[in-house]
Coordinates of C-alpha atoms and ligand atoms in Angstrom, one line a residue:
X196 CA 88.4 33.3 80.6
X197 CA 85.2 31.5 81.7
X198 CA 82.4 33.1 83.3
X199 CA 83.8 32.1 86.8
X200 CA 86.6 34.6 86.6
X201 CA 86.7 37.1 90.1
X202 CA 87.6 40.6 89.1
X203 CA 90.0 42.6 91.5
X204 CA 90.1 46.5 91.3
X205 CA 92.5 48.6 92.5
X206 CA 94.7 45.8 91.9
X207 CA 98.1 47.1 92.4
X208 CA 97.0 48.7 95.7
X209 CA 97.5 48.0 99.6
X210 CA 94.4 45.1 99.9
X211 CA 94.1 44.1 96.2
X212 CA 97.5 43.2 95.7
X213 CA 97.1 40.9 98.7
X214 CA 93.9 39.7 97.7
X215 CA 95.2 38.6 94.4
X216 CA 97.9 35.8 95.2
X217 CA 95.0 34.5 97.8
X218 CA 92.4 34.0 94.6
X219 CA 95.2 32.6 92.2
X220 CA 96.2 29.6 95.5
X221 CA 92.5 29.0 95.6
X222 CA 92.7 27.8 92.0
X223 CA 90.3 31.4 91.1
X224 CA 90.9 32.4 87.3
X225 CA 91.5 36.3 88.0
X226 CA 91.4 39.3 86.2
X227 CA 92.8 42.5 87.3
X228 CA 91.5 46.3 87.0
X229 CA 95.2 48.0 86.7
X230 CA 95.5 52.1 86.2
X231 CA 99.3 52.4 85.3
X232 CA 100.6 49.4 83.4
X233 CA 104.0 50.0 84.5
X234 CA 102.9 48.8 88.1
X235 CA 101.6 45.4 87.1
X236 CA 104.3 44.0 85.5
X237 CA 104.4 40.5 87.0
X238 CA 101.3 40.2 87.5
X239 CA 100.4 38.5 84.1
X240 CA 103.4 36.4 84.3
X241 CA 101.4 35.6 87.5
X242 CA 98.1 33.9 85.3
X243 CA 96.3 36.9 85.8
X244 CA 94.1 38.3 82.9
X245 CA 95.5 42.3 83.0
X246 CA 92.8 45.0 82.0
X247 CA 94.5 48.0 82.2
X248 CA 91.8 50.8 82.6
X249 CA 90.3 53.5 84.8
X250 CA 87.2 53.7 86.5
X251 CA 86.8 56.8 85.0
X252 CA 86.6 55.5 81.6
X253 CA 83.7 53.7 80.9
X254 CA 85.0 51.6 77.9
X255 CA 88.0 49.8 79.5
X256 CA 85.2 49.6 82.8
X257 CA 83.1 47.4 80.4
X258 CA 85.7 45.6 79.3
X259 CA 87.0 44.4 82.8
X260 CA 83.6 43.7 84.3
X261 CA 82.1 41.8 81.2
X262 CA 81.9 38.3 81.6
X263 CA 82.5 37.7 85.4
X264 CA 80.9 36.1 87.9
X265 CA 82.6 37.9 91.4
X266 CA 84.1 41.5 91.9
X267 CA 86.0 43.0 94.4
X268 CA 85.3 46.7 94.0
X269 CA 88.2 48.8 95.9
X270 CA 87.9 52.7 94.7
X271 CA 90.7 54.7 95.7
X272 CA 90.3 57.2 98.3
X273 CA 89.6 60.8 96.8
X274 CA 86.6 63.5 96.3
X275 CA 85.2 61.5 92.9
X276 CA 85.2 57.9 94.7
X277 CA 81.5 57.7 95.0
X278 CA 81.5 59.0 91.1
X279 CA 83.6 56.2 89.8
X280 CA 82.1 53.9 92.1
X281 CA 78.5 54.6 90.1
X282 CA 81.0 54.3 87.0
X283 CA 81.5 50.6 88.2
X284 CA 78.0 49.5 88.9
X285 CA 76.9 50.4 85.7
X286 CA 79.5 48.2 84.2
X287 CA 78.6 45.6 86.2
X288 CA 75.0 45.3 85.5
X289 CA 76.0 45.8 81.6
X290 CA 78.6 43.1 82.3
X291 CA 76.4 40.3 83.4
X292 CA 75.7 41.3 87.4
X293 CA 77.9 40.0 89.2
X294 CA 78.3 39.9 92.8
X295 CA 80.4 42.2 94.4
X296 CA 82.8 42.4 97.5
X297 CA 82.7 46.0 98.3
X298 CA 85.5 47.4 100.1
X299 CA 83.8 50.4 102.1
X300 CA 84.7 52.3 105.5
X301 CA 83.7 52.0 108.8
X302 CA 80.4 53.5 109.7
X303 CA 80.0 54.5 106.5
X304 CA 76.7 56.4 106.1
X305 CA 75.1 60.1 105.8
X306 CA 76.0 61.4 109.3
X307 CA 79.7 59.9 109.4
X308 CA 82.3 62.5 110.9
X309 CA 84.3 62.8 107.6
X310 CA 83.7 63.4 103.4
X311 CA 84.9 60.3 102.9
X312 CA 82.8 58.1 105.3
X313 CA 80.0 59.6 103.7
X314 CA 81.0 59.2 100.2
X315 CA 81.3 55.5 100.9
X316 CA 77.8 55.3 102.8
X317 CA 76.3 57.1 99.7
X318 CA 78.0 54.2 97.5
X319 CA 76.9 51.4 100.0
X320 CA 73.9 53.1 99.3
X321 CA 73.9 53.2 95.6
X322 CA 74.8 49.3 95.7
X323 CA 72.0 48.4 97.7
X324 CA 69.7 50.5 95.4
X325 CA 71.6 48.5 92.1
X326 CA 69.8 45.4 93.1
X327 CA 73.7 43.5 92.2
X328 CA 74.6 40.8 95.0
X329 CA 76.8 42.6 97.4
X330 CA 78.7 42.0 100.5
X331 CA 80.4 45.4 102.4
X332 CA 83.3 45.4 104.2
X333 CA 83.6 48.3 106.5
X334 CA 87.5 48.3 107.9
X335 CA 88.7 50.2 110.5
X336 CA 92.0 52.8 110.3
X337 CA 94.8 51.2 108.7
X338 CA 97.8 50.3 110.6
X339 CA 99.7 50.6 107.4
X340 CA 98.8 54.3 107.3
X341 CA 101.7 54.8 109.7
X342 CA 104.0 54.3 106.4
X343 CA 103.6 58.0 105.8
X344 CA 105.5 58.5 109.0
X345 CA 108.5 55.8 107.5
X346 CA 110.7 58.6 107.2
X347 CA 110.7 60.4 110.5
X348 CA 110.3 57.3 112.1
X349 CA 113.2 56.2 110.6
X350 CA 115.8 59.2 110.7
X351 CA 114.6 61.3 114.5
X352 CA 112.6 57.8 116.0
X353 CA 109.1 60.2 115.7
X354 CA 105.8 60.0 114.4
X355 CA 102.7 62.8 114.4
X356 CA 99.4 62.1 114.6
X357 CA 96.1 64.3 115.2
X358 CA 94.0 62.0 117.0
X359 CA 95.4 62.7 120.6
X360 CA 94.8 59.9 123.4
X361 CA 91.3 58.7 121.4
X362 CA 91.1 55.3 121.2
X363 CA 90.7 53.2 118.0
X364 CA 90.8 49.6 116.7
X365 CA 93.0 49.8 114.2
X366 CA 93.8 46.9 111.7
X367 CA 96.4 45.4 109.6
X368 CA 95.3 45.3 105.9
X369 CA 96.5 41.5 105.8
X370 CA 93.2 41.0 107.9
X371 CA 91.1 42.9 105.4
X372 CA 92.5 41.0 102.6
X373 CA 92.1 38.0 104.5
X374 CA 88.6 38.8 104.8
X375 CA 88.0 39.8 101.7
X376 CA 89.3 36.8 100.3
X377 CA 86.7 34.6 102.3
X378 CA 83.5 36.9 101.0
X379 CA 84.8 37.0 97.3
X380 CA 85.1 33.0 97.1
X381 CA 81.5 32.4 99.2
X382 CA 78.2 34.1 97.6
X383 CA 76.2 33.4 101.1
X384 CA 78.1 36.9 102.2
X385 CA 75.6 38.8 99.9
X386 CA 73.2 41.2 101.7
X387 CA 76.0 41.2 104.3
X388 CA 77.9 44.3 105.9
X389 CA 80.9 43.5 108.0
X390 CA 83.2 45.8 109.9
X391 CA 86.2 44.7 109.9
X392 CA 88.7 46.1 113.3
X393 CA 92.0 45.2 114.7
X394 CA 92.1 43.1 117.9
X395 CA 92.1 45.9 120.3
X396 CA 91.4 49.0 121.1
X397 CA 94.8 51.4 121.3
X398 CA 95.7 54.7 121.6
X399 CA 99.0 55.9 119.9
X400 CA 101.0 56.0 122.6
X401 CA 100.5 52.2 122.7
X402 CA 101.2 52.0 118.8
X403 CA 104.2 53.9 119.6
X404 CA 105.4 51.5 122.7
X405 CA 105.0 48.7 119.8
X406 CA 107.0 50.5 117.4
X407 CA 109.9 50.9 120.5
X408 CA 110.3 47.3 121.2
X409 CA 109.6 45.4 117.7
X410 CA 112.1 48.1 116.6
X411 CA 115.0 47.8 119.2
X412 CA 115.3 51.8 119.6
X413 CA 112.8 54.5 121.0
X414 CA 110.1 55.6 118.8
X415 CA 107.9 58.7 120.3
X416 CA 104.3 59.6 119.4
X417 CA 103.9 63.4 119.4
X418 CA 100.3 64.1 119.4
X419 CA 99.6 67.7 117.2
X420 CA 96.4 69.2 116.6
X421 CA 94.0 68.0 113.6
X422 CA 94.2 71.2 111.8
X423 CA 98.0 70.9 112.1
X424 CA 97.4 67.8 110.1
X425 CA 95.1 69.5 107.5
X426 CA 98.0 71.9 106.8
X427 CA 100.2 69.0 106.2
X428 CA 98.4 67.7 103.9
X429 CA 98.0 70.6 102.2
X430 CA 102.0 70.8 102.0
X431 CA 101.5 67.7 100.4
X432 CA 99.6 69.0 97.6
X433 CA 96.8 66.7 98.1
X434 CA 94.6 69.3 98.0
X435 CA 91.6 70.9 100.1
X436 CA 89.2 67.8 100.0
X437 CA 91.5 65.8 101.8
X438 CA 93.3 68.2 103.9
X439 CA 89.6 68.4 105.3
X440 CA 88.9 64.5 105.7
X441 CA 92.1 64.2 107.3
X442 CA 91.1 66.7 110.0
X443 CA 87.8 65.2 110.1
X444 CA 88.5 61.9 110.8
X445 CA 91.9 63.4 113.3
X446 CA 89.0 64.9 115.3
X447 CA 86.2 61.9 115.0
X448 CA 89.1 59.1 115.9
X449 CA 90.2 61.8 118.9
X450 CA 87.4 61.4 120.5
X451 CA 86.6 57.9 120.0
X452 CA 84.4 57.4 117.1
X453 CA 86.8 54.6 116.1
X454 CA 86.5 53.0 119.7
X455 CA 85.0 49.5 118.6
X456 CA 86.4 45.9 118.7
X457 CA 84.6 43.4 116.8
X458 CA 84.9 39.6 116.1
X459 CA 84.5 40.1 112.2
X460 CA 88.0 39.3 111.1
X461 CA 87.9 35.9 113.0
X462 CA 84.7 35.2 112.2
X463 CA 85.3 35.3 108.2
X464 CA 89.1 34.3 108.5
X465 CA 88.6 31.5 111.3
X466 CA 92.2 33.8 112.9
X467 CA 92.3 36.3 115.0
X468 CA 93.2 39.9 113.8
X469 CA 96.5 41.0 113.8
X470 CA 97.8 42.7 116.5
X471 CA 99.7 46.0 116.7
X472 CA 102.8 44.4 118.1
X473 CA 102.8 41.9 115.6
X474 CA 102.1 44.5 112.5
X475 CA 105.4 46.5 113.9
X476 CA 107.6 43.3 113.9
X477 CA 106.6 42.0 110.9
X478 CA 105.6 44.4 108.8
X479 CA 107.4 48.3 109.9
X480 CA 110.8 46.8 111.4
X481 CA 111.1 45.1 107.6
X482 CA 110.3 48.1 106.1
X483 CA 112.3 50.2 108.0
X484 CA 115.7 47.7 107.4
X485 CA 114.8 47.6 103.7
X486 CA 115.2 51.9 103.8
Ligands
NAP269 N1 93.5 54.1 104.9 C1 92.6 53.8 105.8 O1 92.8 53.9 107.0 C2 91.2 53.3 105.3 C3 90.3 52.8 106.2 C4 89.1 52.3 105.7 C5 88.8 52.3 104.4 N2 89.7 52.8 103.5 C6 89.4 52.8 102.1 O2 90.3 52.0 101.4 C7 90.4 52.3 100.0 C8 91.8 52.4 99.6 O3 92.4 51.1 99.7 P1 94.0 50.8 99.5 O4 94.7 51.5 100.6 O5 94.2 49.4 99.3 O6 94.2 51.6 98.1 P2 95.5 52.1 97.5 O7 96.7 51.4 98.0 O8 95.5 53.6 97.6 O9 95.3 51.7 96.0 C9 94.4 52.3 95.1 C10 94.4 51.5 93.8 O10 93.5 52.1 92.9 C11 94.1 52.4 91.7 N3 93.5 53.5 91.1 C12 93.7 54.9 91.4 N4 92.9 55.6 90.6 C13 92.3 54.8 89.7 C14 91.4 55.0 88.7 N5 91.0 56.2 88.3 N6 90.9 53.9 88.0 C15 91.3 52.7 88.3 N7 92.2 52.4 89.4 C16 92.6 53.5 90.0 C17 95.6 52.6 92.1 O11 96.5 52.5 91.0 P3 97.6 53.6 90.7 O12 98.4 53.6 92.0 O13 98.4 53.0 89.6 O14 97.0 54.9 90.5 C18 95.8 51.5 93.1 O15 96.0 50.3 92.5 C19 89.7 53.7 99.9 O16 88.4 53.4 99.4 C20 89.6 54.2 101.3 O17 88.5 55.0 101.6 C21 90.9 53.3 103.9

């Protein structure tokens, strides 16, 4: 591949796999960071260049960043993100510097409410300090984070949640690959931070009124407290770390930290951001026929 292939990490995940089709229709030559080769079947048959690797080990990392001239650097949620972040800047600068689309949190930084927003300030932090070319894009709560619920939305028509009545704009993760999309193809975004929300502020009671009408049959938001939602993801098995985070940000989004509308996705995408009504008609009532 020439040295103007774009390299997408995470590749098989929520925004990368999005991102990916959007590079190969802009005529992009792309290569892909995959962790389990069973999930990216079709994607070479796609014209994509497959690296199967792990951020975690540094000689498939040097093989997907040498050589390129754009990265899209999306490291999965977990207590070593910032670690195999670090792992992936060094391999970049080995690999010829490219500039790199970092797909971060909002308000990232040292102070943030949760272990994860910090870990992705200190890796903001660590890019700025690598002297690569890099754009940040900071999104909002997920909308498609309601896909845990699927099951109980499907079956008894409820959903939990620890945030209470607080406030926050979440966002679709079609936006953020959207945006993403834009940054990756134009190299002015470098030195640039965007955050990246949904088009309105909503509690989950109104998530849950969008959920009632897209999907033709009452769907109830039953708010329970965050450390309820700790133990939950404990009974998961996820493990301490992010039974802690997920409490974290339950409280922070509670009371409002994720309270904050901005013109990001419009400005990047030239569209607005995706609604909440329109996520649960065209993305949960689909899901929830396909079950
Ligand atoms: N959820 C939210 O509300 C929210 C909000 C803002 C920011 N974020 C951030 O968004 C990011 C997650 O994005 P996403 O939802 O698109 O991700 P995702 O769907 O969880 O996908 C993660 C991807 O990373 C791959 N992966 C896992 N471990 C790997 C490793 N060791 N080496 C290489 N690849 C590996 C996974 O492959 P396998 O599945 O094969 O392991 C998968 O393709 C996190 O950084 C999170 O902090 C999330």
């Amino acid at each position: 591949m020439s040295d103007k292939t774009i390299l997408v990490t995470g590749a098989t995940g929520n925004i990368s796999s999005l991102v990916i089709p959007q590079l190969l229709a802009s005529g992009s030559k792309v290569r892909a960071l995959v962790h389990s080769a069973d999930k990216a079947k079709g994607l070479s048959g796609k014209g994509v260049e497959v690296i199967v690797g792990d951020f975690d080990d540094p000689a498939s990392l040097q093989k997907a960043f040498d050589g390129i001239s754009a990265a899209f650097l999306l490291t999965p949620f977990g207590e070593k993100a910032d670690a195999l972040a670090r792992n992936a800047i060094a391999a970049a600068k080995k690999g010829g510097s490219p500039y790199v689309v970092r797909l971060s949190v909002i308000k990232a930084g040292p102070d943030a409410p949760t272990a994860n927003t910090r870990s992705h300030g200190q890796t903001e932090k660590d890019l700025r300090e690598s002297g690569l070319p890099v754009a940040c894009l900071r999104p909002n709560y997920f909308m498609q984070n309601i896909f845990g619920s699927l099951q109980a939305i499907g079956s008894d028509g409820t959903f939990y949640q620890g945030m209470g009545d607080g406030k926050l704009a979440m966002i679709d993760v079609r936006d953020i690959a959207d945006s993403a999309v834009k940054v990756l193809l134009d190299r002015s975004h470098a030195g640039k931070t965007y955050s990246l929300t949904g088009p309105a502020s909503i509690t989950w009671r109104t998530a849950a009124q969008a959920f009632t009408a897209a999907l033709s049959r009452p769907v109830k938001y039953i708010p329970i407290p965050p450390e309820a939602v700790a133990d939950n993801i404990r009974k998961m098995g996820w493990g301490e770390w992010a039974a802690g985070v997920m409490r974290d940000y339950s409280a922070a989004y509670g009371s409002g930290w994720g309270d904050l509308v901005t013109g990001d996705v419009m400005k990047l995408t030239g569209h607005p951001a995706r609604s909440i009504e329109q996520f649960a008609r065209e993305v949960l009532a689909p899901a929830l026929s396909r079950k």
